[in-house]
Amino acid sequence: MATLGQNEAEREAVEKLERELIEPSMTSLILLDFWAEWCGPCKQLSPILEKIAGDYADKGVKLVKIDVDHDKVIAAQFRVQSIPTVYAFYQGQPIADLTNYRTEGQLKRVLDQLIEKLGVAGEGDTPKADIGPLIAMGEEVLADGDPARAVNIFRQVYEIAPEDPAVVGGLVRALVGNGEKEEARALLDGLSPELASQAPIARGRAALELSDSAISDTASLEKRISADPGDLDARFELAGAKMGLGDRDRAADELLAIIEQDREWNEGAARKRFLQILEAQGLEDPWTRTQRRRLSALLFG
């Protein structure tokens, strides 16, 4: 915007902009509507904007209306030449000209895109950027082998963002690691289909399923394999036990040994379990990428 002058009208305009537009835009996405009482198209658009603002209130959207006849100084600062003129305004800056979007559907589509891109927080939410470090902290603590503390961290973040897949998935894996499998199962069972299909949730579900298959007695399995390296049932059970004990390297080794001997054993159970382990570890984990290369070498080498 151009620099405002210092006469009384301009000082009032500055105060109004600060109070009604700039300050609210620090936390909300503002629909800034320039209109006039005599403007026919404005009267057609205003009810649509008001409805959208109501529908999107919980997503952090607010409507600010500027009467160009009453607030001439503000209209001049925005160089409004025709009305209706509509801007999306966020954190003190106009970020999009919405003037050419005149239907409810068009406006909602562009608002959805802006909200996602900007990470606008709704009422009671914390901006996405604020929970990122907390999620990273929970993941780091979980990776360091302290699931109880990780549960506490993810519970706190879950209170802030219960619909964030990374938060839900992290909490599920922390609960599984801490032996609270029934709560993890209940959390997964209560998710909406849309949320349940997200990759971080699938990772949590894989961790729970692997935990269900784990056993603690490995000595007898080790003896069976030592006596008969071709005992694939024992290797499969040992892989589950080792994964439950946190020894993912040994679990991967046993499953790959099965695949090397008979890739179709038990309807491909070893390959399925191997991929499940990779999913539980996270597809971007360097360890996962290494294990994928080992599997590919066996299957296609």
PDB file of C-alpha atoms in Angstrom:
ATOM      1  CA  MET A   1       0.000   0.000   0.000  1.00  0.00           C
ATOM      2  CA  ALA A   2       1.050   3.599  -0.506  1.00  0.00           C
ATOM      3  CA  THR A   3       2.152   5.637   2.515  1.00  0.00           C
ATOM      4  CA  LEU A   4      -0.721   7.312   4.290  1.00  0.00           C
ATOM      5  CA  GLY A   5      -0.658  11.021   5.031  1.00  0.00           C
ATOM      6  CA  GLN A   6      -1.166  12.667   8.364  1.00  0.00           C
ATOM      7  CA  ASN A   7      -4.457  14.555   8.134  1.00  0.00           C
ATOM      8  CA  GLU A   8      -7.335  13.539  10.387  1.00  0.00           C
ATOM      9  CA  ALA A   9      -9.147  11.404   7.796  1.00  0.00           C
ATOM     10  CA  GLU A  10      -5.991   9.513   6.953  1.00  0.00           C
ATOM     11  CA  ARG A  11      -5.122   8.953  10.616  1.00  0.00           C
ATOM     12  CA  GLU A  12      -8.583   7.495  11.172  1.00  0.00           C
ATOM     13  CA  ALA A  13      -8.142   5.282   8.131  1.00  0.00           C
ATOM     14  CA  VAL A  14      -4.831   3.980   9.445  1.00  0.00           C
ATOM     15  CA  GLU A  15      -6.382   3.179  12.818  1.00  0.00           C
ATOM     16  CA  LYS A  16      -9.314   1.400  11.190  1.00  0.00           C
ATOM     17  CA  LEU A  17      -7.023  -0.637   8.942  1.00  0.00           C
ATOM     18  CA  GLU A  18      -4.907  -1.678  11.905  1.00  0.00           C
ATOM     19  CA  ARG A  19      -7.908  -2.546  14.077  1.00  0.00           C
ATOM     20  CA  GLU A  20     -10.211  -4.235  11.559  1.00  0.00           C
ATOM     21  CA  LEU A  21      -7.817  -5.685   8.985  1.00  0.00           C
ATOM     22  CA  ILE A  22      -4.125  -5.871   9.905  1.00  0.00           C
ATOM     23  CA  GLU A  23      -4.451  -7.257  13.440  1.00  0.00           C
ATOM     24  CA  PRO A  24      -7.103  -9.895  12.579  1.00  0.00           C
ATOM     25  CA  SER A  25      -5.088 -10.966   9.518  1.00  0.00           C
ATOM     26  CA  MET A  26      -2.199 -12.041  11.741  1.00  0.00           C
ATOM     27  CA  THR A  27      -4.147 -15.171  12.673  1.00  0.00           C
ATOM     28  CA  SER A  28      -7.035 -15.255  10.189  1.00  0.00           C
ATOM     29  CA  LEU A  29      -7.458 -15.279   6.419  1.00  0.00           C
ATOM     30  CA  ILE A  30      -9.454 -12.152   5.611  1.00  0.00           C
ATOM     31  CA  LEU A  31     -11.920 -11.812   2.765  1.00  0.00           C
ATOM     32  CA  LEU A  32     -11.605  -8.086   2.054  1.00  0.00           C
ATOM     33  CA  ASP A  33     -14.679  -6.858   0.176  1.00  0.00           C
ATOM     34  CA  PHE A  34     -14.811  -3.346  -1.335  1.00  0.00           C
ATOM     35  CA  TRP A  35     -18.427  -2.452  -2.046  1.00  0.00           C
ATOM     36  CA  ALA A  36     -20.990   0.381  -2.166  1.00  0.00           C
ATOM     37  CA  GLU A  37     -24.694   0.664  -1.438  1.00  0.00           C
ATOM     38  CA  TRP A  38     -25.516   1.660  -5.035  1.00  0.00           C
ATOM     39  CA  CYS A  39     -23.544  -1.242  -6.617  1.00  0.00           C
ATOM     40  CA  GLY A  40     -25.841  -3.937  -8.027  1.00  0.00           C
ATOM     41  CA  PRO A  41     -23.150  -6.643  -8.481  1.00  0.00           C
ATOM     42  CA  CYS A  42     -21.984  -5.921  -4.917  1.00  0.00           C
ATOM     43  CA  LYS A  43     -25.463  -6.719  -3.598  1.00  0.00           C
ATOM     44  CA  GLN A  44     -25.409 -10.019  -5.484  1.00  0.00           C
ATOM     45  CA  LEU A  45     -21.956 -10.961  -4.200  1.00  0.00           C
ATOM     46  CA  SER A  46     -22.300  -9.832  -0.579  1.00  0.00           C
ATOM     47  CA  PRO A  47     -24.656 -12.649   0.555  1.00  0.00           C
ATOM     48  CA  ILE A  48     -22.306 -15.221  -0.999  1.00  0.00           C
ATOM     49  CA  LEU A  49     -19.292 -13.772   0.824  1.00  0.00           C
ATOM     50  CA  GLU A  50     -21.214 -13.619   4.095  1.00  0.00           C
ATOM     51  CA  LYS A  51     -22.288 -17.245   3.760  1.00  0.00           C
ATOM     52  CA  ILE A  52     -18.773 -18.401   2.942  1.00  0.00           C
ATOM     53  CA  ALA A  53     -17.356 -16.460   5.895  1.00  0.00           C
ATOM     54  CA  GLY A  54     -19.859 -18.204   8.139  1.00  0.00           C
ATOM     55  CA  ASP A  55     -19.147 -21.638   6.683  1.00  0.00           C
ATOM     56  CA  TYR A  56     -15.380 -21.150   6.981  1.00  0.00           C
ATOM     57  CA  ALA A  57     -15.302 -19.383  10.348  1.00  0.00           C
ATOM     58  CA  ASP A  58     -13.931 -22.461  12.096  1.00  0.00           C
ATOM     59  CA  LYS A  59     -11.193 -22.654   9.443  1.00  0.00           C
ATOM     60  CA  GLY A  60      -9.891 -19.206  10.302  1.00  0.00           C
ATOM     61  CA  VAL A  61     -11.665 -17.113   7.645  1.00  0.00           C
ATOM     62  CA  LYS A  62     -13.218 -13.715   8.372  1.00  0.00           C
ATOM     63  CA  LEU A  63     -15.003 -11.136   6.208  1.00  0.00           C
ATOM     64  CA  VAL A  64     -14.104  -7.434   6.300  1.00  0.00           C
ATOM     65  CA  LYS A  65     -16.264  -5.062   4.240  1.00  0.00           C
ATOM     66  CA  ILE A  66     -15.081  -1.631   3.121  1.00  0.00           C
ATOM     67  CA  ASP A  67     -17.669   0.853   1.867  1.00  0.00           C
ATOM     68  CA  VAL A  68     -15.794   2.809  -0.817  1.00  0.00           C
ATOM     69  CA  ASP A  69     -18.038   5.856  -0.339  1.00  0.00           C
ATOM     70  CA  HIS A  70     -17.543   5.975   3.425  1.00  0.00           C
ATOM     71  CA  ASP A  71     -13.893   4.817   3.527  1.00  0.00           C
ATOM     72  CA  LYS A  72     -12.520   6.656   0.510  1.00  0.00           C
ATOM     73  CA  VAL A  73      -9.015   6.881   1.939  1.00  0.00           C
ATOM     74  CA  ILE A  74      -8.753   3.116   2.407  1.00  0.00           C
ATOM     75  CA  ALA A  75     -10.149   2.448  -1.064  1.00  0.00           C
ATOM     76  CA  ALA A  76      -7.587   4.868  -2.502  1.00  0.00           C
ATOM     77  CA  GLN A  77      -4.743   3.137  -0.650  1.00  0.00           C
ATOM     78  CA  PHE A  78      -5.734  -0.166  -2.265  1.00  0.00           C
ATOM     79  CA  ARG A  79      -6.148   1.600  -5.615  1.00  0.00           C
ATOM     80  CA  VAL A  80      -9.679   0.267  -6.022  1.00  0.00           C
ATOM     81  CA  GLN A  81     -10.932   1.338  -9.450  1.00  0.00           C
ATOM     82  CA  SER A  82     -14.102  -0.739  -9.727  1.00  0.00           C
ATOM     83  CA  ILE A  83     -16.393  -2.650  -7.427  1.00  0.00           C
ATOM     84  CA  PRO A  84     -16.915  -5.217  -6.227  1.00  0.00           C
ATOM     85  CA  THR A  85     -13.226  -5.827  -5.590  1.00  0.00           C
ATOM     86  CA  VAL A  86     -12.329  -8.723  -3.312  1.00  0.00           C
ATOM     87  CA  TYR A  87      -8.906  -9.625  -1.938  1.00  0.00           C
ATOM     88  CA  ALA A  88      -7.646 -12.449   0.245  1.00  0.00           C
ATOM     89  CA  PHE A  89      -5.563 -10.798   2.959  1.00  0.00           C
ATOM     90  CA  TYR A  90      -3.221 -12.620   5.348  1.00  0.00           C
ATOM     91  CA  GLN A  91      -0.606 -11.514   7.883  1.00  0.00           C
ATOM     92  CA  GLY A  92      -0.738  -7.895   6.802  1.00  0.00           C
ATOM     93  CA  GLN A  93      -0.551  -8.458   3.045  1.00  0.00           C
ATOM     94  CA  PRO A  94      -2.988  -8.966   0.150  1.00  0.00           C
ATOM     95  CA  ILE A  95      -2.151 -12.440  -1.157  1.00  0.00           C
ATOM     96  CA  ALA A  96      -4.749 -13.020  -3.883  1.00  0.00           C
ATOM     97  CA  ASP A  97      -7.234 -11.066  -5.988  1.00  0.00           C
ATOM     98  CA  LEU A  98     -10.546 -12.920  -5.770  1.00  0.00           C
ATOM     99  CA  THR A  99     -12.578 -10.377  -7.717  1.00  0.00           C
ATOM    100  CA  ASN A 100     -13.199 -12.651 -10.691  1.00  0.00           C
ATOM    101  CA  TYR A 101     -14.555 -15.466  -8.512  1.00  0.00           C
ATOM    102  CA  ARG A 102     -18.279 -14.779  -8.224  1.00  0.00           C
ATOM    103  CA  THR A 103     -19.869 -18.124  -7.279  1.00  0.00           C
ATOM    104  CA  GLU A 104     -19.819 -19.920  -3.955  1.00  0.00           C
ATOM    105  CA  GLY A 105     -18.158 -22.962  -5.504  1.00  0.00           C
ATOM    106  CA  GLN A 106     -15.384 -20.950  -7.144  1.00  0.00           C
ATOM    107  CA  LEU A 107     -14.619 -19.008  -3.979  1.00  0.00           C
ATOM    108  CA  LYS A 108     -14.600 -22.093  -1.758  1.00  0.00           C
ATOM    109  CA  ARG A 109     -12.222 -23.921  -4.061  1.00  0.00           C
ATOM    110  CA  VAL A 110      -9.695 -21.090  -4.040  1.00  0.00           C
ATOM    111  CA  LEU A 111     -10.090 -20.632  -0.268  1.00  0.00           C
ATOM    112  CA  ASP A 112      -9.415 -24.328   0.311  1.00  0.00           C
ATOM    113  CA  GLN A 113      -6.223 -24.007  -1.707  1.00  0.00           C
ATOM    114  CA  LEU A 114      -5.102 -20.887   0.185  1.00  0.00           C
ATOM    115  CA  ILE A 115      -5.858 -22.377   3.602  1.00  0.00           C
ATOM    116  CA  GLU A 116      -3.857 -25.507   2.763  1.00  0.00           C
ATOM    117  CA  LYS A 117      -0.955 -23.582   1.263  1.00  0.00           C
ATOM    118  CA  LEU A 118      -0.715 -21.027   4.065  1.00  0.00           C
ATOM    119  CA  GLY A 119      -1.463 -23.386   6.951  1.00  0.00           C
ATOM    120  CA  VAL A 120      -4.191 -21.098   8.276  1.00  0.00           C
ATOM    121  CA  ALA A 121      -5.396 -22.269  11.686  1.00  0.00           C
ATOM    122  CA  GLY A 122      -9.050 -22.448  12.644  1.00  0.00           C
ATOM    123  CA  GLU A 123     -10.549 -21.580  16.000  1.00  0.00           C
ATOM    124  CA  GLY A 124      -8.929 -23.590  18.769  1.00  0.00           C
ATOM    125  CA  ASP A 125      -6.171 -24.832  16.469  1.00  0.00           C
ATOM    126  CA  THR A 126      -2.473 -24.162  16.511  1.00  0.00           C
ATOM    127  CA  PRO A 127      -0.880 -23.296  13.159  1.00  0.00           C
ATOM    128  CA  LYS A 128       0.742 -26.267  11.472  1.00  0.00           C
ATOM    129  CA  ALA A 129       4.146 -24.693  11.805  1.00  0.00           C
ATOM    130  CA  ASP A 130       3.737 -24.636  15.603  1.00  0.00           C
ATOM    131  CA  ILE A 131       3.190 -28.382  15.997  1.00  0.00           C
ATOM    132  CA  GLY A 132       5.937 -29.417  13.599  1.00  0.00           C
ATOM    133  CA  PRO A 133       8.728 -29.188  16.214  1.00  0.00           C
ATOM    134  CA  LEU A 134       6.566 -31.059  18.725  1.00  0.00           C
ATOM    135  CA  ILE A 135       5.960 -33.887  16.264  1.00  0.00           C
ATOM    136  CA  ALA A 136       9.699 -34.020  15.523  1.00  0.00           C
ATOM    137  CA  MET A 137      10.437 -34.148  19.246  1.00  0.00           C
ATOM    138  CA  GLY A 138       8.005 -37.024  19.751  1.00  0.00           C
ATOM    139  CA  GLU A 139       9.536 -38.951  16.858  1.00  0.00           C
ATOM    140  CA  GLU A 140      13.055 -38.382  18.159  1.00  0.00           C
ATOM    141  CA  VAL A 141      12.153 -39.545  21.666  1.00  0.00           C
ATOM    142  CA  LEU A 142      10.410 -42.630  20.252  1.00  0.00           C
ATOM    143  CA  ALA A 143      13.412 -43.452  18.062  1.00  0.00           C
ATOM    144  CA  ASP A 144      15.679 -43.115  21.115  1.00  0.00           C
ATOM    145  CA  GLY A 145      13.722 -45.893  22.821  1.00  0.00           C
ATOM    146  CA  ASP A 146      11.613 -43.948  25.320  1.00  0.00           C
ATOM    147  CA  PRO A 147       8.019 -44.758  24.261  1.00  0.00           C
ATOM    148  CA  ALA A 148       6.504 -43.650  27.597  1.00  0.00           C
ATOM    149  CA  ARG A 149       7.829 -40.122  27.151  1.00  0.00           C
ATOM    150  CA  ALA A 150       6.875 -40.187  23.474  1.00  0.00           C
ATOM    151  CA  VAL A 151       3.300 -41.071  24.470  1.00  0.00           C
ATOM    152  CA  ASN A 152       3.173 -38.006  26.743  1.00  0.00           C
ATOM    153  CA  ILE A 153       4.456 -35.744  23.968  1.00  0.00           C
ATOM    154  CA  PHE A 154       2.106 -37.092  21.317  1.00  0.00           C
ATOM    155  CA  ARG A 155      -0.865 -36.951  23.700  1.00  0.00           C
ATOM    156  CA  GLN A 156      -0.274 -33.227  24.199  1.00  0.00           C
ATOM    157  CA  VAL A 157       0.020 -32.592  20.458  1.00  0.00           C
ATOM    158  CA  TYR A 158      -3.063 -34.744  19.834  1.00  0.00           C
ATOM    159  CA  GLU A 159      -5.074 -32.394  22.065  1.00  0.00           C
ATOM    160  CA  ILE A 160      -4.064 -29.571  19.719  1.00  0.00           C
ATOM    161  CA  ALA A 161      -4.390 -31.362  16.369  1.00  0.00           C
ATOM    162  CA  PRO A 162      -6.474 -34.562  16.627  1.00  0.00           C
ATOM    163  CA  GLU A 163      -6.979 -34.694  12.850  1.00  0.00           C
ATOM    164  CA  ASP A 164      -3.311 -34.446  11.898  1.00  0.00           C
ATOM    165  CA  PRO A 165      -2.233 -37.839  10.438  1.00  0.00           C
ATOM    166  CA  ALA A 166       1.370 -37.446  11.612  1.00  0.00           C
ATOM    167  CA  VAL A 167       0.173 -36.801  15.164  1.00  0.00           C
ATOM    168  CA  VAL A 168      -2.282 -39.702  15.225  1.00  0.00           C
ATOM    169  CA  GLY A 169       0.190 -42.106  13.619  1.00  0.00           C
ATOM    170  CA  GLY A 170       2.931 -41.057  16.020  1.00  0.00           C
ATOM    171  CA  LEU A 171       0.660 -41.510  19.026  1.00  0.00           C
ATOM    172  CA  VAL A 172      -0.387 -44.980  17.848  1.00  0.00           C
ATOM    173  CA  ARG A 173       3.232 -46.108  17.420  1.00  0.00           C
ATOM    174  CA  ALA A 174       4.211 -44.631  20.787  1.00  0.00           C
ATOM    175  CA  LEU A 175       1.308 -46.422  22.479  1.00  0.00           C
ATOM    176  CA  VAL A 176       2.296 -49.695  20.826  1.00  0.00           C
ATOM    177  CA  GLY A 177       5.900 -49.237  21.915  1.00  0.00           C
ATOM    178  CA  ASN A 178       4.750 -48.570  25.471  1.00  0.00           C
ATOM    179  CA  GLY A 179       2.600 -51.696  25.561  1.00  0.00           C
ATOM    180  CA  GLU A 180      -0.705 -49.794  25.436  1.00  0.00           C
ATOM    181  CA  LYS A 181      -1.996 -51.714  22.448  1.00  0.00           C
ATOM    182  CA  GLU A 182      -5.687 -51.619  23.325  1.00  0.00           C
ATOM    183  CA  GLU A 183      -5.706 -47.824  23.404  1.00  0.00           C
ATOM    184  CA  ALA A 184      -3.805 -47.773  20.104  1.00  0.00           C
ATOM    185  CA  ARG A 185      -6.363 -50.149  18.607  1.00  0.00           C
ATOM    186  CA  ALA A 186      -9.296 -48.072  19.872  1.00  0.00           C
ATOM    187  CA  LEU A 187      -7.723 -44.916  18.448  1.00  0.00           C
ATOM    188  CA  LEU A 188      -7.340 -46.525  15.025  1.00  0.00           C
ATOM    189  CA  ASP A 189     -10.848 -47.966  15.083  1.00  0.00           C
ATOM    190  CA  GLY A 190     -12.339 -44.540  15.760  1.00  0.00           C
ATOM    191  CA  LEU A 191     -10.777 -42.756  12.787  1.00  0.00           C
ATOM    192  CA  SER A 192     -12.763 -41.466   9.848  1.00  0.00           C
ATOM    193  CA  PRO A 193     -12.210 -43.368   6.552  1.00  0.00           C
ATOM    194  CA  GLU A 194     -10.466 -40.335   5.071  1.00  0.00           C
ATOM    195  CA  LEU A 195      -8.008 -40.032   7.958  1.00  0.00           C
ATOM    196  CA  ALA A 196      -7.504 -43.790   8.239  1.00  0.00           C
ATOM    197  CA  SER A 197      -6.239 -43.920   4.640  1.00  0.00           C
ATOM    198  CA  GLN A 198      -3.316 -41.544   5.290  1.00  0.00           C
ATOM    199  CA  ALA A 199       0.235 -42.943   5.151  1.00  0.00           C
ATOM    200  CA  PRO A 200       1.222 -42.050   8.762  1.00  0.00           C
ATOM    201  CA  ILE A 201      -1.869 -43.934   9.980  1.00  0.00           C
ATOM    202  CA  ALA A 202      -0.958 -46.981   7.886  1.00  0.00           C
ATOM    203  CA  ARG A 203       2.478 -46.883   9.507  1.00  0.00           C
ATOM    204  CA  GLY A 204       0.890 -46.911  12.959  1.00  0.00           C
ATOM    205  CA  ARG A 205      -1.445 -49.762  12.023  1.00  0.00           C
ATOM    206  CA  ALA A 206       1.495 -51.781  10.698  1.00  0.00           C
ATOM    207  CA  ALA A 207       3.340 -51.280  13.991  1.00  0.00           C
ATOM    208  CA  LEU A 208       0.309 -52.536  15.913  1.00  0.00           C
ATOM    209  CA  GLU A 209      -0.085 -55.614  13.708  1.00  0.00           C
ATOM    210  CA  LEU A 210       3.603 -56.432  14.058  1.00  0.00           C
ATOM    211  CA  SER A 211       3.331 -56.093  17.811  1.00  0.00           C
ATOM    212  CA  ASP A 212       0.389 -58.488  17.853  1.00  0.00           C
ATOM    213  CA  SER A 213       2.528 -61.118  16.138  1.00  0.00           C
ATOM    214  CA  ALA A 214       5.517 -60.742  18.477  1.00  0.00           C
ATOM    215  CA  ILE A 215       6.549 -63.349  21.021  1.00  0.00           C
ATOM    216  CA  SER A 216       9.182 -63.139  23.746  1.00  0.00           C
ATOM    217  CA  ASP A 217      10.671 -66.669  23.695  1.00  0.00           C
ATOM    218  CA  THR A 218      13.414 -66.662  21.078  1.00  0.00           C
ATOM    219  CA  ALA A 219      15.782 -69.292  22.501  1.00  0.00           C
ATOM    220  CA  SER A 220      13.717 -72.256  21.341  1.00  0.00           C
ATOM    221  CA  LEU A 221      13.326 -70.721  17.891  1.00  0.00           C
ATOM    222  CA  GLU A 222      17.070 -70.131  17.614  1.00  0.00           C
ATOM    223  CA  LYS A 223      17.654 -73.818  18.437  1.00  0.00           C
ATOM    224  CA  ARG A 224      15.174 -74.954  15.811  1.00  0.00           C
ATOM    225  CA  ILE A 225      16.823 -72.837  13.125  1.00  0.00           C
ATOM    226  CA  SER A 226      20.294 -73.973  14.176  1.00  0.00           C
ATOM    227  CA  ALA A 227      19.181 -77.598  13.860  1.00  0.00           C
ATOM    228  CA  ASP A 228      17.342 -77.002  10.599  1.00  0.00           C
ATOM    229  CA  PRO A 229      18.076 -73.810   8.612  1.00  0.00           C
ATOM    230  CA  GLY A 230      15.176 -74.741   6.347  1.00  0.00           C
ATOM    231  CA  ASP A 231      12.628 -74.436   9.200  1.00  0.00           C
ATOM    232  CA  LEU A 232      10.855 -71.446   7.660  1.00  0.00           C
ATOM    233  CA  ASP A 233       8.090 -71.438  10.254  1.00  0.00           C
ATOM    234  CA  ALA A 234      10.678 -70.933  12.979  1.00  0.00           C
ATOM    235  CA  ARG A 235      12.385 -68.155  11.006  1.00  0.00           C
ATOM    236  CA  PHE A 236       9.064 -66.398  10.495  1.00  0.00           C
ATOM    237  CA  GLU A 237       8.224 -66.576  14.206  1.00  0.00           C
ATOM    238  CA  LEU A 238      11.726 -65.420  15.116  1.00  0.00           C
ATOM    239  CA  ALA A 239      11.402 -62.411  12.802  1.00  0.00           C
ATOM    240  CA  GLY A 240       8.229 -61.385  14.623  1.00  0.00           C
ATOM    241  CA  ALA A 241       9.878 -61.876  18.010  1.00  0.00           C
ATOM    242  CA  LYS A 242      12.941 -59.849  17.059  1.00  0.00           C
ATOM    243  CA  MET A 243      10.810 -57.030  15.690  1.00  0.00           C
ATOM    244  CA  GLY A 244       8.852 -56.976  18.936  1.00  0.00           C
ATOM    245  CA  LEU A 245      12.148 -56.687  20.827  1.00  0.00           C
ATOM    246  CA  GLY A 246      13.260 -53.785  18.626  1.00  0.00           C
ATOM    247  CA  ASP A 247      15.869 -55.754  16.649  1.00  0.00           C
ATOM    248  CA  ARG A 248      14.727 -54.755  13.178  1.00  0.00           C
ATOM    249  CA  ASP A 249      17.982 -55.830  11.522  1.00  0.00           C
ATOM    250  CA  ARG A 250      17.623 -59.437  12.670  1.00  0.00           C
ATOM    251  CA  ALA A 251      13.920 -59.432  11.798  1.00  0.00           C
ATOM    252  CA  ALA A 252      14.749 -58.286   8.257  1.00  0.00           C
ATOM    253  CA  ASP A 253      17.532 -60.869   7.952  1.00  0.00           C
ATOM    254  CA  GLU A 254      15.230 -63.747   8.895  1.00  0.00           C
ATOM    255  CA  LEU A 255      12.497 -62.681   6.505  1.00  0.00           C
ATOM    256  CA  LEU A 256      14.950 -62.218   3.648  1.00  0.00           C
ATOM    257  CA  ALA A 257      16.358 -65.670   4.406  1.00  0.00           C
ATOM    258  CA  ILE A 258      12.870 -67.110   3.960  1.00  0.00           C
ATOM    259  CA  ILE A 259      12.349 -65.223   0.697  1.00  0.00           C
ATOM    260  CA  GLU A 260      15.734 -66.408  -0.578  1.00  0.00           C
ATOM    261  CA  GLN A 261      14.824 -70.051   0.121  1.00  0.00           C
ATOM    262  CA  ASP A 262      11.198 -69.901  -1.030  1.00  0.00           C
ATOM    263  CA  ARG A 263       9.691 -66.572  -2.008  1.00  0.00           C
ATOM    264  CA  GLU A 264       6.213 -68.065  -2.292  1.00  0.00           C
ATOM    265  CA  TRP A 265       6.321 -69.814   1.102  1.00  0.00           C
ATOM    266  CA  ASN A 266       2.983 -69.614   2.929  1.00  0.00           C
ATOM    267  CA  GLU A 267       1.441 -67.548   0.110  1.00  0.00           C
ATOM    268  CA  GLY A 268       4.238 -64.987   0.208  1.00  0.00           C
ATOM    269  CA  ALA A 269       3.874 -64.370   3.966  1.00  0.00           C
ATOM    270  CA  ALA A 270       7.535 -63.428   4.456  1.00  0.00           C
ATOM    271  CA  ARG A 271       7.462 -60.826   1.709  1.00  0.00           C
ATOM    272  CA  LYS A 272       4.218 -59.361   3.063  1.00  0.00           C
ATOM    273  CA  ARG A 273       5.624 -59.183   6.594  1.00  0.00           C
ATOM    274  CA  PHE A 274       8.854 -57.658   5.306  1.00  0.00           C
ATOM    275  CA  LEU A 275       6.949 -54.881   3.531  1.00  0.00           C
ATOM    276  CA  GLN A 276       4.852 -54.367   6.650  1.00  0.00           C
ATOM    277  CA  ILE A 277       8.022 -53.811   8.676  1.00  0.00           C
ATOM    278  CA  LEU A 278       9.244 -51.252   6.156  1.00  0.00           C
ATOM    279  CA  GLU A 279       5.918 -49.440   6.346  1.00  0.00           C
ATOM    280  CA  ALA A 280       6.074 -49.394  10.135  1.00  0.00           C
ATOM    281  CA  GLN A 281       9.568 -47.894  10.030  1.00  0.00           C
ATOM    282  CA  GLY A 282       8.551 -45.181   7.569  1.00  0.00           C
ATOM    283  CA  LEU A 283       9.138 -45.222   3.843  1.00  0.00           C
ATOM    284  CA  GLU A 284      11.584 -42.290   4.022  1.00  0.00           C
ATOM    285  CA  ASP A 285      13.773 -43.914   6.677  1.00  0.00           C
ATOM    286  CA  PRO A 286      17.297 -44.604   5.282  1.00  0.00           C
ATOM    287  CA  TRP A 287      17.129 -48.074   6.856  1.00  0.00           C
ATOM    288  CA  THR A 288      13.933 -48.744   4.927  1.00  0.00           C
ATOM    289  CA  ARG A 289      15.552 -47.726   1.647  1.00  0.00           C
ATOM    290  CA  THR A 290      18.485 -50.059   2.332  1.00  0.00           C
ATOM    291  CA  GLN A 291      16.171 -52.976   3.069  1.00  0.00           C
ATOM    292  CA  ARG A 292      14.149 -52.285  -0.079  1.00  0.00           C
ATOM    293  CA  ARG A 293      17.349 -52.606  -2.112  1.00  0.00           C
ATOM    294  CA  ARG A 294      18.106 -55.937  -0.402  1.00  0.00           C
ATOM    295  CA  LEU A 295      14.638 -57.222  -1.254  1.00  0.00           C
ATOM    296  CA  SER A 296      14.918 -56.046  -4.869  1.00  0.00           C
ATOM    297  CA  ALA A 297      18.278 -57.791  -5.205  1.00  0.00           C
ATOM    298  CA  LEU A 298      16.674 -61.061  -4.105  1.00  0.00           C
ATOM    299  CA  LEU A 299      13.567 -60.745  -6.261  1.00  0.00           C
ATOM    300  CA  PHE A 300      15.124 -59.297  -9.404  1.00  0.00           C
ATOM    301  CA  GLY A 301      18.855 -59.957  -9.103  1.00  0.00           C
TER     302      GLY A 301
END
